[in-house]
Short mmCIF file of C-alpha atoms and ligand atoms in Angstrom, two decimals:
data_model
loop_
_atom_site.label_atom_id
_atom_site.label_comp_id
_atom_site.label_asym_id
_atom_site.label_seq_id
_atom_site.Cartn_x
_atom_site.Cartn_y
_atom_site.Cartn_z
CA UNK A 106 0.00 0.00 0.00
CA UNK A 107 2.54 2.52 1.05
CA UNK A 108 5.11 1.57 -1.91
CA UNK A 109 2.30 2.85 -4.37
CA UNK A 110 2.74 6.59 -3.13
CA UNK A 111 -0.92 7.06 -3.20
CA UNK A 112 -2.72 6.52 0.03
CA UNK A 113 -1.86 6.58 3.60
CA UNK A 114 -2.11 4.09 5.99
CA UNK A 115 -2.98 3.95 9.67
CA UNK A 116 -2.39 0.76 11.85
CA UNK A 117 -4.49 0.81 16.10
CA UNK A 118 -3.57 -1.78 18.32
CA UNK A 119 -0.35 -2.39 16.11
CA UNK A 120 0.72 -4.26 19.51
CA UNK A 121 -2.13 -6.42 20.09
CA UNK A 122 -3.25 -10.04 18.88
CA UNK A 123 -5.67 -7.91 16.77
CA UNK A 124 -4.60 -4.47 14.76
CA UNK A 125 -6.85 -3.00 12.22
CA UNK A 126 -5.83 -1.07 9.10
CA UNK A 127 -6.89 1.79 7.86
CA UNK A 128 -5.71 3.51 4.31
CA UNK A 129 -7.12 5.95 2.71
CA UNK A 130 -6.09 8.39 -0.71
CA UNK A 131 -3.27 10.71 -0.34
CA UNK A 132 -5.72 14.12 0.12
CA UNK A 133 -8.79 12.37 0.90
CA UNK A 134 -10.89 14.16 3.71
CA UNK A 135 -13.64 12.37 4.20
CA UNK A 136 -15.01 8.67 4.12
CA UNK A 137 -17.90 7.54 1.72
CA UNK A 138 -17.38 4.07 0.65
CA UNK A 139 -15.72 1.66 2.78
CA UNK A 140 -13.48 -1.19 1.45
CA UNK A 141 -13.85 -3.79 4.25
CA UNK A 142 -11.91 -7.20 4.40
CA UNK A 143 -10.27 -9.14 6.61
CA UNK A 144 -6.58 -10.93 6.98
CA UNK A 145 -7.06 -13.72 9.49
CA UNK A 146 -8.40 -17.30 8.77
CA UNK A 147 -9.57 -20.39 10.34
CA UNK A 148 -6.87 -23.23 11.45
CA UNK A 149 -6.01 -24.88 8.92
CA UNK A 150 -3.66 -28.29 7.66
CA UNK A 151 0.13 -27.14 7.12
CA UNK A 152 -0.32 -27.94 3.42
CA UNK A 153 -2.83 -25.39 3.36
CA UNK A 154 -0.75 -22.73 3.70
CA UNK A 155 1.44 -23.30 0.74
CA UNK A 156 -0.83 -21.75 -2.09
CA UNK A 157 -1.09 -23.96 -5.09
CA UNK A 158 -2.54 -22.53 -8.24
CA UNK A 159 -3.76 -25.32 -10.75
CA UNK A 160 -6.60 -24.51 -13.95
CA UNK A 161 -6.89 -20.87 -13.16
CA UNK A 162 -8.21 -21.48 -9.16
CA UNK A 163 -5.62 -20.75 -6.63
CA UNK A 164 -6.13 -23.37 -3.78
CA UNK A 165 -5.00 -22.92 -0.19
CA UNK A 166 -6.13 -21.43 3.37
CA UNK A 167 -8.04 -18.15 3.06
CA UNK A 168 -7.85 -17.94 -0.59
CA UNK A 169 -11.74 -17.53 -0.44
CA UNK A 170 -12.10 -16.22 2.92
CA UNK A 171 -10.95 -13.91 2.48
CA UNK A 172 -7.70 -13.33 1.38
CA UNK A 173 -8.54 -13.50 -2.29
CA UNK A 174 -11.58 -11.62 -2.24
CA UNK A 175 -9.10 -8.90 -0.57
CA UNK A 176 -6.57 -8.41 -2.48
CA UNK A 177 -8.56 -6.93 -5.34
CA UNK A 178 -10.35 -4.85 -3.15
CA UNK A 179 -6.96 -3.66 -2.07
CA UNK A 180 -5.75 -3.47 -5.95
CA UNK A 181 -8.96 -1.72 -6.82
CA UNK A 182 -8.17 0.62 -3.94
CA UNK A 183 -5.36 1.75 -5.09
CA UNK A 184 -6.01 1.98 -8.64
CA UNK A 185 -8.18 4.39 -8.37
CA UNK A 186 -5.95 6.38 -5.34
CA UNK A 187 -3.42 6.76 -8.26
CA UNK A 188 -6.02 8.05 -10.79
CA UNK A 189 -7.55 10.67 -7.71
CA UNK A 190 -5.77 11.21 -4.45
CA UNK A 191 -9.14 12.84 -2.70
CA UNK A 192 -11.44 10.03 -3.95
CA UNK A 193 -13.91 9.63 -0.43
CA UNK A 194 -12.78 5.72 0.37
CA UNK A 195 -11.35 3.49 3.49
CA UNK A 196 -9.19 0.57 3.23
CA UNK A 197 -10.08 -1.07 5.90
CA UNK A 198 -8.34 -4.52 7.39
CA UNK A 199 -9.03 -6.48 10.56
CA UNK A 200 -7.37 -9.67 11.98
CA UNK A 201 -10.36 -10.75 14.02
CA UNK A 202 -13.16 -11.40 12.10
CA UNK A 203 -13.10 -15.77 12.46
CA UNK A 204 -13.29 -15.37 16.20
CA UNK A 205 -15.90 -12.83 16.36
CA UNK A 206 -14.96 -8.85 15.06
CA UNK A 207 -15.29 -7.79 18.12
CA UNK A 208 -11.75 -5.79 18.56
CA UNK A 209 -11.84 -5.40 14.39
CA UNK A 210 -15.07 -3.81 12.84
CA UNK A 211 -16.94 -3.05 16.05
CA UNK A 212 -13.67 -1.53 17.94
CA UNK A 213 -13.63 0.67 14.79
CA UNK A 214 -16.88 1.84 14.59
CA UNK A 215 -17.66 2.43 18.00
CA UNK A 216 -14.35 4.28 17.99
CA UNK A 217 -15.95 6.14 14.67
CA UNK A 218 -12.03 5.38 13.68
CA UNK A 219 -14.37 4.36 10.37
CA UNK A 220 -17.53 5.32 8.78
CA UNK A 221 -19.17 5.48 5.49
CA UNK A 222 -22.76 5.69 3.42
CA UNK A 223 -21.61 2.46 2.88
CA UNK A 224 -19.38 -0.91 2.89
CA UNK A 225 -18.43 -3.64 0.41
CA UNK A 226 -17.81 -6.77 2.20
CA UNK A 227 -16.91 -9.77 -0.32
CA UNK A 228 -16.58 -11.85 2.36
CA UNK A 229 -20.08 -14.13 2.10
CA UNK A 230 -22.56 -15.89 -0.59
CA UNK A 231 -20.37 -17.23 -3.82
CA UNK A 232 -20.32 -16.64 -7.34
CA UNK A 233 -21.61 -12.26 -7.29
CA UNK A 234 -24.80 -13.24 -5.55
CA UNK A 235 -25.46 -10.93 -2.57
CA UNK A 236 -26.46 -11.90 0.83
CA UNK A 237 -29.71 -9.99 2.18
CA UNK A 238 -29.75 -11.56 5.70
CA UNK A 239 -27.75 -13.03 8.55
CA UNK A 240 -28.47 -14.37 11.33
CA UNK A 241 -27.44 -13.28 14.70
CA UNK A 242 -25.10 -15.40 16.44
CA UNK A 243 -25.45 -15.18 20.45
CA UNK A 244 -23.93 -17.73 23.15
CA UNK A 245 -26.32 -18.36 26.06
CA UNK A 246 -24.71 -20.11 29.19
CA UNK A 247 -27.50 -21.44 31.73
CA UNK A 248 -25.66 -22.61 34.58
CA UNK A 249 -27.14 -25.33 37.51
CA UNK A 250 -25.57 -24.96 41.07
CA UNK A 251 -25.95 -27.75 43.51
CA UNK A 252 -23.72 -28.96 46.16
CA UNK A 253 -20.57 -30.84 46.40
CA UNK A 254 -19.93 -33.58 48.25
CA UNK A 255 -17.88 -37.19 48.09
CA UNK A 256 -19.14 -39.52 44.93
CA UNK A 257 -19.03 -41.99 47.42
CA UNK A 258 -21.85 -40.41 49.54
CA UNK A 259 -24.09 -38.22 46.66
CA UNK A 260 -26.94 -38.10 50.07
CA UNK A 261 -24.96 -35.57 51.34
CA UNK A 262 -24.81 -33.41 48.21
CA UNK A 263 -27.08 -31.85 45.48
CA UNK A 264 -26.35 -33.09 42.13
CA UNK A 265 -26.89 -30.32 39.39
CA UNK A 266 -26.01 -32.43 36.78
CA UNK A 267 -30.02 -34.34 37.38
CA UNK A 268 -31.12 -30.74 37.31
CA UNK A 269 -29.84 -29.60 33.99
CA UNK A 270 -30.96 -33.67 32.61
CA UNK A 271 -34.62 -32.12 33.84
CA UNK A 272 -34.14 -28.95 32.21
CA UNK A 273 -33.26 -30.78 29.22
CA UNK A 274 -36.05 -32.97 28.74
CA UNK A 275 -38.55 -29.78 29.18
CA UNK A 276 -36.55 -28.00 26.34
CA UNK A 277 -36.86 -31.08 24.33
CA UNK A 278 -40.61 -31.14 24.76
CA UNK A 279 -41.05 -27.89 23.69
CA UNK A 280 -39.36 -28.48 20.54
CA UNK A 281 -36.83 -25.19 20.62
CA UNK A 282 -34.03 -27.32 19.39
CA UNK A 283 -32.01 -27.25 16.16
CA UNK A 284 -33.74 -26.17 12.79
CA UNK A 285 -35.33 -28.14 10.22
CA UNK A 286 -32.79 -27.02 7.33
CA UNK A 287 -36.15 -25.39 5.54
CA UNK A 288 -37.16 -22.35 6.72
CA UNK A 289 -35.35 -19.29 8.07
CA UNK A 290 -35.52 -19.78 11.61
CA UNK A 291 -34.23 -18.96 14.53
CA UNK A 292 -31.51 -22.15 15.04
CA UNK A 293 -30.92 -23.01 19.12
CA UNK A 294 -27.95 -26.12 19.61
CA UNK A 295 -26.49 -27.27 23.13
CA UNK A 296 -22.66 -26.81 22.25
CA UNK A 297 -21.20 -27.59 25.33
CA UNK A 298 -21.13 -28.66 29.18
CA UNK A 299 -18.72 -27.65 31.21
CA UNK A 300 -17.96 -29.13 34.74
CA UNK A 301 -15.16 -28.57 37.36
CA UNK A 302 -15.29 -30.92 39.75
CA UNK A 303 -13.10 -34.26 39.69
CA UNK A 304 -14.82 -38.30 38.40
CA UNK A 305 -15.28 -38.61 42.15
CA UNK A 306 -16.87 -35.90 42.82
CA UNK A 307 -20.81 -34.38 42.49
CA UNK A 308 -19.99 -31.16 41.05
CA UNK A 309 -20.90 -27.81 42.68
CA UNK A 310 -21.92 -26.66 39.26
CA UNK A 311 -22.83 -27.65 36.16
CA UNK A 312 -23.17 -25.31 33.05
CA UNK A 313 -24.65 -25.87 29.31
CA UNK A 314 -23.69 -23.79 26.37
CA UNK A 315 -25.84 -22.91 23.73
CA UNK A 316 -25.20 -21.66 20.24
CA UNK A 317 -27.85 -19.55 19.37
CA UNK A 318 -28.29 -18.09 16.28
CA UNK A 319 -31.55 -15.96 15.74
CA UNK A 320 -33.39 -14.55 12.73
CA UNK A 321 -35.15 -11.58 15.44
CA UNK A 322 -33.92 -9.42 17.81
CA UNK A 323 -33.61 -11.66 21.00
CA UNK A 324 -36.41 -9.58 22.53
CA UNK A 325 -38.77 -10.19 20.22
CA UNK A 326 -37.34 -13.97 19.51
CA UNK A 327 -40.44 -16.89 20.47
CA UNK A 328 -37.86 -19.59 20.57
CA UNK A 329 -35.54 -17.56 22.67
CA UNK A 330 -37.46 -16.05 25.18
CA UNK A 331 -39.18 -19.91 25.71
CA UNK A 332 -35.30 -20.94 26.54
CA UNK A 333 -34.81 -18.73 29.02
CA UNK A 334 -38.45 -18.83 30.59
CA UNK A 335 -38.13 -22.48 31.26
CA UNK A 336 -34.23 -21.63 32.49
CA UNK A 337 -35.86 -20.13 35.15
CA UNK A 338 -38.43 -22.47 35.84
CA UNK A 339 -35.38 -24.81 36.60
CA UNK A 340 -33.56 -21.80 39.07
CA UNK A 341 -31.00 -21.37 36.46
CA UNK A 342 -28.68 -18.67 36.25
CA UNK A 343 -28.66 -17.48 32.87
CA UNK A 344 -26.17 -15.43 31.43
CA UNK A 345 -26.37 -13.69 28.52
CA UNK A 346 -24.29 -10.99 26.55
CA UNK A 347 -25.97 -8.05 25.97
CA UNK A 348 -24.06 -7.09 22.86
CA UNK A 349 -24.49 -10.29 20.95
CA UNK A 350 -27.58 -11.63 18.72
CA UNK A 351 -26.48 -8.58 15.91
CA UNK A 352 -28.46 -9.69 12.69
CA UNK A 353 -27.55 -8.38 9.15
CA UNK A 354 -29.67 -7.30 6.61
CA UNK A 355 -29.95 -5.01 4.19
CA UNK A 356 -32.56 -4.63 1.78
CA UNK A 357 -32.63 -5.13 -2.52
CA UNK A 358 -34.20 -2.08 -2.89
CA UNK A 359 -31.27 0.06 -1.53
CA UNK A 360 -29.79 2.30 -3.88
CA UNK A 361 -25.99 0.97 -3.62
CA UNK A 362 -27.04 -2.57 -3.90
CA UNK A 363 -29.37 -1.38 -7.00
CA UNK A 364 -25.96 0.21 -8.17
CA UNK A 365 -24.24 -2.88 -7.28
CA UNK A 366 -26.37 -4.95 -9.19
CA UNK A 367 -25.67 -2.66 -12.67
CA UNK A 368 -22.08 -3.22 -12.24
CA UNK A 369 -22.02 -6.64 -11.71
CA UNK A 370 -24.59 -7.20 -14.38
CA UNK A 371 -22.36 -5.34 -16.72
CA UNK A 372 -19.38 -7.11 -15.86
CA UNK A 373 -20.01 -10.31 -15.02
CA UNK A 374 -22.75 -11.00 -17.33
CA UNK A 375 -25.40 -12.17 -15.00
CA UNK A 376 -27.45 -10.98 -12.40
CA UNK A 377 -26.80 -11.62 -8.96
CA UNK A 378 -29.25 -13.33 -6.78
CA UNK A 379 -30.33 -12.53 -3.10
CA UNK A 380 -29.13 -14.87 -0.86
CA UNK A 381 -29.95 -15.71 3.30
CA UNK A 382 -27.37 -17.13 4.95
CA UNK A 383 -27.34 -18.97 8.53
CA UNK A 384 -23.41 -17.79 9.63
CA UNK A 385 -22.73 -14.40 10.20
CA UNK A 386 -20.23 -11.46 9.74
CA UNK A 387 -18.49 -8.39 10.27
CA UNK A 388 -21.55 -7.23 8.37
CA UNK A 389 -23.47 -7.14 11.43
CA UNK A 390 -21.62 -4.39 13.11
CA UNK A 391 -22.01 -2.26 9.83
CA UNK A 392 -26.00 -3.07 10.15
CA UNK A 393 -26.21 -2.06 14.06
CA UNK A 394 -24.21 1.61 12.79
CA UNK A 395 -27.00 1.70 9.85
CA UNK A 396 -24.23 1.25 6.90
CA UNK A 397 -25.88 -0.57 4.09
CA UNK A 398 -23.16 -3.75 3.31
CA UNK A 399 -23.03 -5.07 0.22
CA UNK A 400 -21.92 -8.59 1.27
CA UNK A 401 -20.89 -10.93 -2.06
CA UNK A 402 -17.89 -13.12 -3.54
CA UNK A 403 -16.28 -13.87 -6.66
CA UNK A 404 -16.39 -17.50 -7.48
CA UNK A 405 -15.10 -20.12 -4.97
CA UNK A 406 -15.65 -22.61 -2.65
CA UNK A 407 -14.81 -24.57 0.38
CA UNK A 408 -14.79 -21.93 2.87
CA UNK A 409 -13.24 -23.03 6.11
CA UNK A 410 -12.85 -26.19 4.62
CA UNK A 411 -10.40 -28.64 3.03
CA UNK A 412 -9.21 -27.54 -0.47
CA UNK A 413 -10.26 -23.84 -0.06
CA UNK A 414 -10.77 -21.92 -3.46
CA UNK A 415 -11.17 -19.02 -5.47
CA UNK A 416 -10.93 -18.58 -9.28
CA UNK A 417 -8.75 -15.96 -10.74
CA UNK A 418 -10.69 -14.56 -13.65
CA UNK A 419 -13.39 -14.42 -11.39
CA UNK A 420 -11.23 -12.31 -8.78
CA UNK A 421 -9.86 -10.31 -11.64
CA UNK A 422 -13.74 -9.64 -12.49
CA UNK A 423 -14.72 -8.55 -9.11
CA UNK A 424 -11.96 -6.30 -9.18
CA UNK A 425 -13.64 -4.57 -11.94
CA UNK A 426 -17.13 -4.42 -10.25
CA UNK A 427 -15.63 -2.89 -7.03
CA UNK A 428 -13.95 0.43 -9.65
CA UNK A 429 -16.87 0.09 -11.65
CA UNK A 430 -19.28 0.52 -8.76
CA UNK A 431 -17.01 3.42 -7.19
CA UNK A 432 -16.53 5.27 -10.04
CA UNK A 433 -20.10 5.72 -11.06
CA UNK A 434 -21.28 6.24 -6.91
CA UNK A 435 -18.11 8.88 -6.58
CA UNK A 436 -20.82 12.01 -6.46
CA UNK A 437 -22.93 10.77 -3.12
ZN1 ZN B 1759 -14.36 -14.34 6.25
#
């Protein structure tokens, strides 16, 4: 970025697991459209991190997510830096997006170290279609306490462990678990229980993790509020994060993705579809700060996944799309 003389670049938290990037235009002032991508990845086999490009697809870890997908944002980025130095765009980068955004994106905009009228995001859907909802991931811990004693003697202690198996059977019978695949709903799974205590011991406390991930608001949410009704029923504790349970959306009848949808058309030759999609993204944060997102990929596949793709010419095209798109939204 800084070798093409064009733009300048700001780095936050340069010392922590997480810095974020910001670059902008030489004489740019202010901040229209926003670039958005990040650098980190899920784990991956060794392998995977020796790219291998074989009939015009470049394999290897994060060459769809995102790391492909990036790299013409960033070359489209400074293209048109070197044709205008005051055009109104961010570069931005964070390294936290696969374990949540929360010290990327959302440090950045609740900072206001970013803003826009709005943000492309190829980092969801595949193949130029464009994704018009997400749903809201949340992590709900209800947590049984009992009392500990000897295994040897369980009459002088409480177990929790029968609580949370009585809990479970009244969740069961209301039929709040998992989705059918089908419809857009609201998705609840039991991810994970967590104990303390040793084998021969009843355990003071017993707590079961859920994976929520919900098409409402949670206050609004049937399936949701049912959860944590019959958690107290049971004398749970229930904790639950206030700042989680973002959704995305963003509607097809917003202007940029109406612009978005001309460029690709013209480019790519086809029109893109509207897509819902169960995971979720920095695209949330951008939704709770009212920034229409255009979230949407080149061709690829295998995200997070062995044999991770993305095809060049299709790359190359979205590189196109992204100046196309800013060149003919530069008067907002
Ligand atoms: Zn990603």
């Amino acid at each position: 970025l800084t070798s093409s003389g064009a733009v300048k670049v700001e780095i936050h938290n340069l010392n922590s697991d997480q810095p974020i990037l910001l670059a902008k235009p030489k004489k740019a002032n202010e901040s229209k459209i926003i670039l958005a991508g990040h650098i980190d990845v899920v784990q991956g086999e060794a392998s995977q991190f020796s790219p291998l490009i074989k009939k015009g697809k470049i394999f290897g870890r994060g060459s769809f997510d995102m790391k492909g997908p990036l790299s013409a944002l960033i070359l489209a980025f400074v293209n048109l830096s070197k044709k205008e130095n005051n055009l109104p765009l961010t570069l931005f980068i964070s390294s936290d997006e696969e374990i949540g955004g929360w010290q990327g994106t959302n440090f950045a905009l609740r900072k206001k170290l970013l803003n826009g009228k709005v943000a492309i995001l190829p980092d969801g859907g595949e193949k130029f279609s464009i994704i018009s909802q997400q749903k809201g991931p949340l992590r709900l811990e209800i947590i049984f306490k009992g009392i500990s004693a000897h295994a040897a003697e369980p009459e002088k202690g409480t177990n929790p462990i029968i609580k949370l198996f009585s809990f479970f059977s009244d969740i069961e019978k209301a039929k709040i678990l998992e989705g059918n695949g089908r419809e857009w709903q609201t998705t609840i799974v039991p991810a994970k229980i967590i104990s303390t205590n040793s084998l021969n011991q009843i355990p003071e406390q017993v707590s079961l993790i859920f994976d929520v991930r919900l098409t409402k608001p949670k206050e609004t949410d049937k399936k949701l509020t049912l959860l944590l009704k019959l958690g107290q029923k049971h004398s749970a504790t229930i904790k639950i994060s206030k700042v989680d349970g973002l959704i995305f959306k963003v509607s097809p009848e917003n202007i940029f993705i109406k612009s978005w949808l001309r460029s690709t058309s013209q480019i790519a030759h086809k029109r893109p579809s509207f897509i819902k999609n169960a995971t979720s993204s920095d695209g949330r944060f951008f939704a709770l700060k009212k920034i229409p997102t255009i979230i949407t990929c080149p061709k690829g596949g295998n995200r997070h996944a062995d044999k991770e793709w993305v095809d060049l010419k299709s790359l190359e095209k979205f590189r196109l799309i992204v100046e196309d798109f800013i060149t003919k939204k530069m008067d907002l």
